[in-house]
């Protein structure tokens, strides 16, 4: 990807939520097998978890034997469970400070998530939620590219000027579909090595690295 004209920084930072800002993987694992029983797909045994973290969402859905038609129903149920349990889901250490630094740098922030906006706001808390300029929530499992396109059009931001940040293969795929630079985080749902192998423009070891990049005002 060509360097932005004049070393310009991002005009918009688009953040995923679960696994990027919110430490929800433990919660996800705790409810998954109950959802599997309800919707009749394969349970995940403890010894399978790390292997599945090497895969993208499409491979995981295939492994669990979930028909595509069931995905909206499963997602709706998972979102209801997340809303119920939002008080038990915390932000990753360093995320509030990172959001404060990004806001202080004057770069608009957006959240692009499959989760519900009300759940996202509750986990963020009022102070952090107020730092977010746009919420593009409720995307389908494989609908993030469409939601990202609408977000960029609404904000009038060219794809190459939007830095997308996430923790899953589908986050990277959505960014690439539109030509946005992508930063993968090393602390989320997908194994950091598996994400790095896909060649994201950036790989962040900790939340503070995101703010440091944005403060440099230069995208690759």
Coordinates of N, CA and C in Angstrom, one line a residue:
X1 N 0.8 -1.2 0.0 CA 0.0 0.0 0.0 C 0.9 1.2 0.0
X2 N 0.5 2.2 -0.8 CA 1.3 3.4 -0.9 C 1.2 4.2 0.3
X3 N 2.3 4.9 0.6 CA 2.2 5.8 1.8 C 1.3 7.0 1.6
X4 N 0.5 7.3 2.6 CA -0.4 8.4 2.5 C 0.3 9.7 2.1
X5 N -0.4 10.6 1.3 CA 0.3 11.8 0.9 C 0.7 12.6 2.0
X6 N 2.0 13.0 2.0 CA 2.5 13.9 3.0 C 2.7 13.2 4.4
X7 N 2.6 11.9 4.4 CA 2.8 11.2 5.7 C 1.6 11.4 6.6
X8 N 0.4 11.6 6.0 CA -0.8 12.0 6.7 C -1.2 10.8 7.6
X9 N -1.8 11.1 8.8 CA -2.3 10.0 9.6 C -3.7 9.6 9.3
X10 N -4.2 8.7 10.0 CA -5.6 8.3 9.7 C -6.6 9.4 9.9
X11 N -7.6 9.4 9.1 CA -8.8 10.3 9.2 C -9.9 9.7 10.1
X12 N -9.7 8.3 10.3 CA -10.7 7.6 11.1 C -10.0 6.3 11.6
X13 N -10.1 6.0 12.9 CA -9.7 4.8 13.5 C -10.9 3.9 13.7
X14 N -11.0 2.8 13.1 CA -12.1 1.9 13.2 C -11.7 0.7 14.1
X15 N -12.3 0.6 15.2 CA -12.0 -0.5 16.2 C -13.0 -1.6 16.3
X16 N -12.6 -2.8 16.2 CA -13.4 -3.9 16.6 C -13.6 -3.8 18.1
X17 N -14.6 -4.6 18.6 CA -14.9 -4.5 20.0 C -14.5 -5.8 20.8
X18 N -15.2 -6.9 20.5 CA -14.9 -8.1 21.3 C -13.5 -8.7 20.8
X19 N -12.6 -8.9 21.8 CA -11.3 -9.4 21.5 C -10.3 -8.3 21.2
X20 N -10.8 -7.1 20.9 CA -9.9 -6.0 20.6 C -9.9 -4.9 21.8
X21 N -11.1 -4.5 22.1 CA -11.3 -3.6 23.3 C -11.8 -4.4 24.5
X22 N -12.7 -5.3 24.3 CA -13.3 -6.1 25.4 C -12.7 -7.5 25.6
X23 N -12.3 -7.8 26.8 CA -11.7 -9.2 27.1 C -12.9 -10.2 27.3
X24 N -13.5 -10.5 26.2 CA -14.7 -11.4 26.3 C -14.5 -12.8 25.8
X25 N -13.3 -13.2 25.6 CA -13.1 -14.6 25.1 C -13.4 -15.6 26.1
X26 N -13.0 -15.4 27.4 CA -13.4 -16.3 28.4 C -14.9 -16.5 28.6
X27 N -15.6 -15.3 28.5 CA -17.1 -15.4 28.6 C -17.6 -16.2 27.4
X28 N -17.1 -15.9 26.2 CA -17.6 -16.6 25.0 C -17.4 -18.1 25.2
X29 N -16.3 -18.5 25.7 CA -16.1 -20.0 25.9 C -17.0 -20.5 26.9
X30 N -17.4 -19.7 27.9 CA -18.2 -20.2 29.0 C -19.7 -20.5 28.6
X31 N -20.1 -19.7 27.5 CA -21.5 -19.9 27.1 C -21.6 -20.7 25.8
X32 N -20.5 -21.0 25.1 CA -20.6 -21.6 23.8 C -21.3 -22.9 23.7
X33 N -20.9 -23.8 24.7 CA -21.5 -25.1 24.6 C -23.0 -25.2 24.9
X34 N -23.4 -24.3 25.8 CA -24.8 -24.1 26.0 C -25.6 -23.7 24.7
X35 N -25.0 -22.8 24.0 CA -25.5 -22.4 22.7 C -25.5 -23.5 21.7
X36 N -24.4 -24.3 21.7 CA -24.3 -25.5 20.9 C -25.4 -26.5 21.1
X37 N -25.7 -26.7 22.4 CA -26.8 -27.6 22.7 C -28.2 -27.1 22.2
X38 N -28.4 -25.8 22.4 CA -29.6 -25.2 22.0 C -29.9 -25.2 20.5
X39 N -28.8 -25.0 19.7 CA -28.9 -24.9 18.3 C -28.4 -26.1 17.6
X40 N -28.0 -27.1 18.3 CA -27.6 -28.4 17.8 C -26.4 -28.4 16.8
X41 N -25.3 -27.8 17.3 CA -24.1 -27.9 16.6 C -23.0 -28.5 17.5
X42 N -21.9 -28.8 17.0 CA -20.8 -29.5 17.8 C -20.4 -28.7 19.0
X43 N -20.3 -29.3 20.1 CA -19.6 -28.7 21.3 C -18.1 -28.6 21.0
X44 N -17.5 -27.6 21.7 CA -16.1 -27.5 21.7 C -15.5 -28.0 22.9
X45 N -14.6 -28.9 22.8 CA -13.9 -29.5 24.0 C -12.7 -28.6 24.3
X46 N -12.3 -28.6 25.6 CA -11.2 -27.7 26.0 C -9.9 -27.9 25.2
X47 N -9.6 -29.1 24.8 CA -8.4 -29.3 24.1 C -8.4 -28.8 22.6
X48 N -9.6 -28.4 22.1 CA -9.8 -27.9 20.8 C -9.6 -26.4 20.7
X49 N -9.7 -25.7 21.8 CA -9.8 -24.3 21.8 C -8.6 -23.6 21.1
X50 N -7.4 -24.0 21.4 CA -6.2 -23.4 20.9 C -6.1 -23.6 19.4
X51 N -6.5 -24.8 18.9 CA -6.4 -25.1 17.5 C -7.4 -24.3 16.7
X52 N -8.6 -24.0 17.3 CA -9.6 -23.2 16.7 C -9.2 -21.7 16.6
X53 N -8.4 -21.3 17.6 CA -7.9 -19.9 17.6 C -6.9 -19.7 16.4
X54 N -6.5 -20.7 15.7 CA -5.6 -20.6 14.5 C -6.5 -20.4 13.3
X55 N -7.8 -20.5 13.4 CA -8.7 -20.5 12.2 C -9.5 -19.2 12.1
X56 N -9.9 -19.0 10.9 CA -10.9 -17.9 10.7 C -12.3 -18.4 11.0
X57 N -13.2 -17.4 11.0 CA -14.6 -17.7 11.3 C -15.2 -18.7 10.4
X58 N -14.9 -18.7 9.1 CA -15.5 -19.6 8.1 C -15.1 -21.0 8.5
X59 N -13.8 -21.2 8.8 CA -13.3 -22.6 9.1 C -13.9 -23.1 10.4
X60 N -14.1 -22.2 11.4 CA -14.7 -22.6 12.6 C -16.1 -23.0 12.5
X61 N -16.9 -22.2 11.7 CA -18.3 -22.5 11.4 C -18.4 -23.9 10.8
X62 N -17.5 -24.2 9.8 CA -17.5 -25.5 9.1 C -17.2 -26.6 10.1
X63 N -16.2 -26.4 11.0 CA -15.8 -27.4 11.9 C -16.9 -27.7 12.9
X64 N -17.7 -26.7 13.3 CA -18.7 -26.9 14.2 C -20.0 -27.5 13.6
X65 N -20.0 -27.5 12.2 CA -21.1 -28.1 11.5 C -22.4 -27.2 11.6
X66 N -22.2 -25.9 11.5 CA -23.3 -24.9 11.6 C -23.8 -24.6 10.2
X67 N -25.0 -24.9 9.9 CA -25.5 -24.4 8.6 C -25.6 -22.9 8.5
X68 N -25.4 -22.3 7.4 CA -25.4 -20.8 7.3 C -26.8 -20.2 7.7
X69 N -27.9 -21.0 7.5 CA -29.2 -20.4 7.8 C -29.4 -20.2 9.3
X70 N -28.6 -21.0 10.1 CA -28.7 -20.9 11.5 C -27.9 -19.7 12.1
X71 N -27.0 -19.2 11.4 CA -26.1 -18.1 11.9 C -26.8 -16.9 12.5
X72 N -27.8 -16.4 11.8 CA -28.5 -15.2 12.4 C -29.2 -15.5 13.7
X73 N -29.8 -16.7 13.8 CA -30.4 -17.1 15.1 C -29.4 -17.2 16.2
X74 N -28.3 -17.9 15.9 CA -27.3 -18.1 16.9 C -26.7 -16.7 17.3
X75 N -26.4 -15.8 16.4 CA -25.9 -14.5 16.7 C -26.8 -13.7 17.6
X76 N -28.1 -13.8 17.2 CA -29.1 -13.0 18.0 C -29.1 -13.5 19.5
X77 N -29.0 -14.9 19.6 CA -29.0 -15.4 21.0 C -27.7 -15.1 21.7
X78 N -26.6 -15.1 21.0 CA -25.3 -14.8 21.7 C -25.3 -13.3 22.1
X79 N -25.9 -12.4 21.3 CA -26.0 -11.0 21.6 C -26.8 -10.8 22.8
X80 N -27.9 -11.5 23.0 CA -28.8 -11.4 24.1 C -28.0 -11.9 25.4
X81 N -27.3 -13.0 25.3 CA -26.5 -13.4 26.4 C -25.4 -12.4 26.8
X82 N -24.8 -11.8 25.8 CA -23.8 -10.8 26.1 C -24.4 -9.6 26.8
X83 N -25.6 -9.2 26.3 CA -26.3 -8.1 27.0 C -26.6 -8.4 28.5
X84 N -27.0 -9.7 28.7 CA -27.3 -10.1 30.0 C -26.1 -10.1 30.9
X85 N -24.9 -10.5 30.3 CA -23.7 -10.6 31.1 C -22.7 -9.5 31.0
X86 N -23.1 -8.4 30.4 CA -22.2 -7.3 30.1 C -21.5 -6.8 31.3
X87 N -22.1 -6.8 32.5 CA -21.5 -6.4 33.7 C -20.3 -7.2 34.1
X88 N -20.2 -8.4 33.5 CA -19.1 -9.3 33.9 C -17.9 -9.3 32.8
X89 N -18.1 -8.5 31.8 CA -17.1 -8.4 30.7 C -16.3 -7.1 30.9
X90 N -15.0 -7.2 30.9 CA -14.2 -6.0 31.2 C -13.4 -5.6 29.9
X91 N -12.9 -4.4 29.9 CA -12.0 -4.0 28.9 C -10.6 -4.5 29.2
X92 N -9.8 -4.7 28.1 CA -8.5 -5.2 28.4 C -7.7 -4.1 29.1
X93 N -6.7 -4.4 29.9 CA -5.9 -3.4 30.6 C -5.2 -2.6 29.5
X94 N -5.2 -1.3 29.7 CA -4.6 -0.3 28.8 C -5.5 0.2 27.7
X95 N -6.7 -0.4 27.6 CA -7.7 0.1 26.6 C -8.2 1.5 26.9
X96 N -8.6 1.8 28.2 CA -9.1 3.1 28.5 C -8.1 4.2 28.2
X97 N -6.8 3.9 28.6 CA -5.8 4.9 28.3 C -5.5 5.1 26.8
X98 N -5.6 4.0 26.1 CA -5.4 4.1 24.6 C -6.5 4.9 24.0
X99 N -7.8 4.7 24.4 CA -8.9 5.5 23.9 C -8.7 7.0 24.2
X100 N -8.3 7.2 25.5 CA -8.1 8.6 25.9 C -7.0 9.3 25.0
X101 N -5.9 8.5 24.8 CA -4.8 9.1 24.0 C -5.2 9.3 22.5
X102 N -6.0 8.4 22.0 CA -6.5 8.6 20.6 C -7.4 9.8 20.5
X103 N -8.3 9.9 21.5 CA -9.2 11.1 21.5 C -8.4 12.4 21.6
X104 N -7.4 12.4 22.5 CA -6.6 13.6 22.7 C -5.8 13.9 21.4
X105 N -5.5 12.9 20.6 CA -4.8 13.2 19.4 C -5.7 13.8 18.3
X106 N -7.0 13.8 18.6 CA -8.0 14.5 17.7 C -8.4 13.7 16.5
X107 N -8.1 12.3 16.5 CA -8.5 11.5 15.5 C -9.9 10.9 15.8
X108 N -10.9 11.0 14.9 CA -12.2 10.4 15.1 C -12.1 8.9 15.3
X109 N -13.0 8.4 16.2 CA -13.0 6.9 16.5 C -14.3 6.3 16.1
X110 N -14.3 5.1 15.6 CA -15.5 4.4 15.4 C -15.4 3.0 15.9
X111 N -16.5 2.4 16.2 CA -16.5 0.9 16.6 C -17.3 0.2 15.6
X112 N -16.7 -0.9 15.0 CA -17.3 -1.7 14.0 C -17.4 -3.1 14.7
X113 N -18.6 -3.5 15.0 CA -18.8 -4.8 15.8 C -20.0 -5.5 15.4
X114 N -20.0 -6.9 15.6 CA -21.2 -7.7 15.4 C -22.1 -7.6 16.7
X115 N -21.5 -7.1 17.8 CA -22.2 -7.0 19.0 C -23.2 -5.8 18.9
X116 N -24.2 -5.8 19.9 CA -25.2 -4.8 20.0 C -24.6 -3.5 20.5
X117 N -25.0 -2.3 20.0 CA -24.5 -1.1 20.5 C -24.7 -0.8 21.9
X118 N -25.9 -1.2 22.5 CA -26.1 -1.0 23.9 C -25.2 -1.8 24.8
X119 N -24.8 -3.0 24.3 CA -23.9 -3.8 25.1 C -22.5 -3.2 25.0
X120 N -22.1 -2.8 23.8 CA -20.8 -2.1 23.6 C -20.7 -0.9 24.5
X121 N -21.7 -0.1 24.6 CA -21.6 1.1 25.4 C -21.6 0.8 26.9
X122 N -22.3 -0.2 27.3 CA -22.3 -0.6 28.7 C -20.9 -1.1 29.1
X123 N -20.3 -1.9 28.3 CA -19.0 -2.4 28.7 C -17.9 -1.3 28.7
X124 N -18.0 -0.4 27.7 CA -17.1 0.7 27.6 C -17.2 1.6 28.8
X125 N -18.5 1.8 29.3 CA -18.7 2.8 30.4 C -18.9 4.2 29.8
X126 N -19.5 5.1 30.5 CA -19.9 6.4 29.9 C -18.7 7.2 29.4
X127 N -17.6 7.2 30.2 CA -16.5 8.0 29.8 C -15.8 7.6 28.5
X128 N -15.6 6.2 28.4 CA -15.0 5.7 27.1 C -16.0 5.8 26.0
X129 N -17.3 5.5 26.2 CA -18.3 5.5 25.2 C -18.4 6.9 24.6
X130 N -18.2 8.0 25.4 CA -18.3 9.3 24.9 C -17.1 9.7 23.9
X131 N -16.1 8.9 24.0 CA -14.9 9.1 23.1 C -15.1 8.6 21.7
X132 N -16.2 7.8 21.5 CA -16.4 7.1 20.2 C -17.3 8.0 19.4
X133 N -16.9 8.3 18.2 CA -17.7 9.3 17.3 C -18.8 8.5 16.5
X134 N -18.6 7.3 16.3 CA -19.6 6.5 15.5 C -19.6 5.1 15.9
X135 N -20.8 4.5 15.9 CA -21.0 3.1 16.3 C -21.6 2.4 15.1
X136 N -20.9 1.4 14.5 CA -21.4 0.6 13.4 C -21.6 -0.8 14.0
X137 N -22.6 -1.0 14.7 CA -22.8 -2.3 15.4 C -23.9 -3.2 14.8
X138 N -23.9 -4.4 15.3 CA -24.9 -5.3 14.8 C -24.6 -5.9 13.4
X139 N -23.3 -5.9 13.0 CA -23.0 -6.5 11.7 C -23.2 -8.0 11.8
X140 N -23.6 -8.6 10.7 CA -23.7 -10.1 10.7 C -22.3 -10.7 10.7
X141 N -22.2 -12.0 11.0 CA -20.9 -12.6 11.2 C -19.9 -12.3 10.0
X142 N -20.5 -12.4 8.8 CA -19.7 -12.1 7.6 C -20.1 -10.9 6.9
X143 N -20.7 -9.9 7.6 CA -21.2 -8.7 7.0 C -20.4 -7.4 7.4
X144 N -19.2 -7.6 7.9 CA -18.5 -6.4 8.4 C -18.0 -5.5 7.2
X145 N -17.7 -6.1 6.1 CA -17.2 -5.3 4.9 C -18.4 -4.4 4.5
X146 N -19.6 -4.9 4.4 CA -20.7 -4.0 4.0 C -21.0 -2.9 5.1
X147 N -20.9 -3.3 6.3 CA -21.1 -2.2 7.4 C -19.9 -1.2 7.4
X148 N -18.7 -1.7 7.1 CA -17.6 -0.8 7.0 C -17.7 0.2 5.8
X149 N -18.2 -0.3 4.7 CA -18.4 0.5 3.5 C -19.4 1.7 3.8
X150 N -20.5 1.3 4.5 CA -21.5 2.3 4.9 C -20.9 3.3 5.8
X151 N -20.1 2.8 6.8 CA -19.5 3.7 7.8 C -18.6 4.8 7.1
X152 N -17.7 4.3 6.2 CA -16.8 5.2 5.5 C -17.6 6.2 4.6
X153 N -18.6 5.7 4.0 CA -19.4 6.7 3.2 C -20.1 7.7 4.0
X154 N -20.6 7.3 5.2 CA -21.3 8.3 6.0 C -20.3 9.3 6.6
X155 N -19.1 8.8 6.9 CA -18.1 9.7 7.5 C -17.3 10.5 6.4
X156 N -17.5 10.1 5.2 CA -16.8 10.7 4.0 C -15.3 10.6 4.2
X157 N -14.9 9.3 4.5 CA -13.5 9.0 4.6 C -13.1 8.0 3.6
X158 N -12.0 8.3 2.8 CA -11.5 7.4 1.8 C -10.9 6.1 2.5
X159 N -11.1 5.0 2.0 CA -10.6 3.7 2.6 C -9.2 3.8 3.0
X160 N -8.3 4.3 2.2 CA -6.9 4.3 2.5 C -6.5 5.3 3.7
X161 N -7.5 6.1 4.1 CA -7.3 7.0 5.3 C -7.9 6.5 6.5
X162 N -8.5 5.3 6.5 CA -9.1 4.7 7.7 C -8.3 3.5 8.1
X163 N -7.8 3.6 9.4 CA -7.1 2.5 10.0 C -8.0 1.6 10.7
X164 N -8.2 0.3 10.2 CA -9.0 -0.6 10.9 C -8.2 -1.5 11.8
X165 N -8.7 -1.8 13.0 CA -8.0 -2.6 14.0 C -8.9 -3.7 14.5
X166 N -8.4 -4.9 14.5 CA -9.2 -6.0 15.0 C -8.4 -7.2 15.4
X167 N -9.1 -8.3 15.8 CA -8.4 -9.5 16.3 C -8.8 -10.7 15.6
X168 N -9.6 -10.6 14.5 CA -10.0 -11.8 13.8 C -9.7 -11.7 12.3
X169 N -9.6 -12.9 11.7 CA -9.4 -13.0 10.2 C -10.5 -12.2 9.5
X170 N -11.8 -12.3 10.0 CA -12.8 -11.6 9.3 C -12.7 -10.1 9.4
X171 N -12.1 -9.6 10.4 CA -11.8 -8.1 10.5 C -10.8 -7.7 9.4
X172 N -9.8 -8.5 9.3 CA -8.7 -8.3 8.3 C -9.4 -8.4 6.9
X173 N -10.2 -9.4 6.6 CA -10.8 -9.5 5.3 C -11.7 -8.4 5.0
X174 N -12.5 -7.9 6.0 CA -13.3 -6.7 5.7 C -12.5 -5.5 5.3
X175 N -11.4 -5.2 6.0 CA -10.6 -4.1 5.7 C -10.0 -4.2 4.3
X176 N -9.5 -5.4 4.0 CA -8.9 -5.6 2.7 C -9.9 -5.5 1.6
X177 N -11.1 -5.9 1.8 CA -12.1 -5.8 0.8 C -12.4 -4.4 0.3
X178 N -12.1 -3.4 1.2 CA -12.3 -2.0 0.9 C -11.0 -1.3 0.7
X179 N -9.8 -1.9 0.9 CA -8.6 -1.2 0.7 C -8.1 -0.4 1.9
X180 N -8.6 -0.7 3.1 CA -8.2 0.0 4.3 C -6.9 -0.7 4.9
X181 N -5.9 0.1 5.4 CA -4.9 -0.5 6.2 C -5.4 -1.2 7.4
X182 N -4.8 -2.3 7.8 CA -5.3 -3.1 8.9 C -4.2 -3.3 10.0
X183 N -4.6 -3.1 11.2 CA -3.7 -3.5 12.4 C -4.3 -4.6 13.2
X184 N -3.6 -5.7 13.3 CA -4.0 -6.9 14.1 C -3.5 -6.7 15.5
X185 N -4.4 -7.1 16.4 CA -3.9 -7.1 17.8 C -3.6 -8.5 18.3
X186 N -2.6 -8.5 19.2 CA -2.0 -9.8 19.6 C -2.7 -10.4 20.8
X187 N -3.8 -9.8 21.3 CA -4.4 -10.3 22.5 C -5.8 -10.8 22.4
X188 N -6.3 -11.0 21.2 CA -7.7 -11.3 21.0 C -8.0 -12.7 20.7
X189 N -9.2 -13.0 20.1 CA -9.7 -14.3 19.8 C -8.8 -15.1 18.9
X190 N -8.3 -14.6 17.8 CA -7.5 -15.3 16.9 C -6.0 -15.3 17.3
X191 N -5.3 -16.4 17.2 CA -3.9 -16.5 17.6 C -3.1 -15.4 16.8
X192 N -2.2 -14.7 17.5 CA -1.5 -13.6 16.9 C -0.6 -14.1 15.7
X193 N 0.0 -15.3 15.9 CA 0.8 -15.8 14.8 C 0.0 -16.1 13.5
X194 N -1.2 -16.6 13.7 CA -2.1 -16.8 12.6 C -2.4 -15.5 11.8
X195 N -2.7 -14.5 12.6 CA -3.0 -13.2 12.0 C -1.7 -12.6 11.3
X196 N -0.6 -12.7 12.0 CA 0.6 -12.2 11.4 C 1.0 -12.8 10.1
X197 N 0.6 -14.1 9.9 CA 0.9 -14.9 8.7 C 0.1 -14.3 7.5
X198 N -1.0 -13.6 7.8 CA -1.8 -13.0 6.7 C -1.3 -11.7 6.3
X199 N -0.2 -11.2 6.9 CA 0.4 -9.9 6.5 C -0.3 -8.7 6.7
X200 N -0.9 -8.4 7.9 CA -1.5 -7.1 8.2 C -0.5 -6.0 8.1
X201 N -0.9 -4.8 7.9 CA 0.0 -3.7 7.8 C 0.7 -3.4 9.1
X202 N 0.0 -3.7 10.2 CA 0.5 -3.5 11.6 C 0.2 -4.7 12.4
X203 N 1.0 -5.0 13.4 CA 0.7 -6.0 14.5 C 1.0 -5.3 15.8
X204 N 0.0 -5.2 16.6 CA 0.1 -4.4 17.9 C 0.3 -5.4 19.0
X205 N 1.3 -5.3 19.8 CA 1.6 -6.1 21.0 C 0.8 -5.7 22.2
X206 N 0.4 -4.5 22.3 CA -0.4 -4.0 23.4 C -1.1 -2.7 23.0
X207 N -2.2 -2.4 23.7 CA -3.0 -1.2 23.3 C -2.2 0.1 23.1
X208 N -1.2 0.3 24.0 CA -0.5 1.6 23.9 C 0.2 1.7 22.5
X209 N 0.5 0.6 21.8 CA 1.1 0.7 20.5 C 0.2 1.3 19.5
X210 N -1.1 1.2 19.6 CA -2.0 1.8 18.7 C -2.0 3.3 18.8
X211 N -2.0 3.8 20.0 CA -2.0 5.3 20.2 C -0.6 5.8 19.7
X212 N 0.4 5.0 19.9 CA 1.8 5.5 19.5 C 1.8 5.6 18.0
X213 N 1.3 4.7 17.3 CA 1.2 4.7 15.8 C 0.5 5.9 15.3
X214 N -0.7 6.1 15.9 CA -1.6 7.2 15.5 C -0.9 8.6 15.7
X215 N -0.2 8.7 16.9 CA 0.4 10.0 17.2 C 1.6 10.3 16.2
X216 N 2.1 9.2 15.6 CA 3.2 9.5 14.6 C 2.6 10.1 13.3
X217 N 1.3 10.0 13.1 CA 0.6 10.6 12.0 C 1.1 10.1 10.7
X218 N 1.3 8.8 10.6 CA 1.8 8.3 9.3 C 1.3 6.9 9.2
X219 N 0.7 6.6 8.0 CA 0.3 5.2 7.7 C 1.1 4.7 6.6
X220 N 1.3 3.4 6.6 CA 2.1 2.8 5.5 C 1.2 2.7 4.2

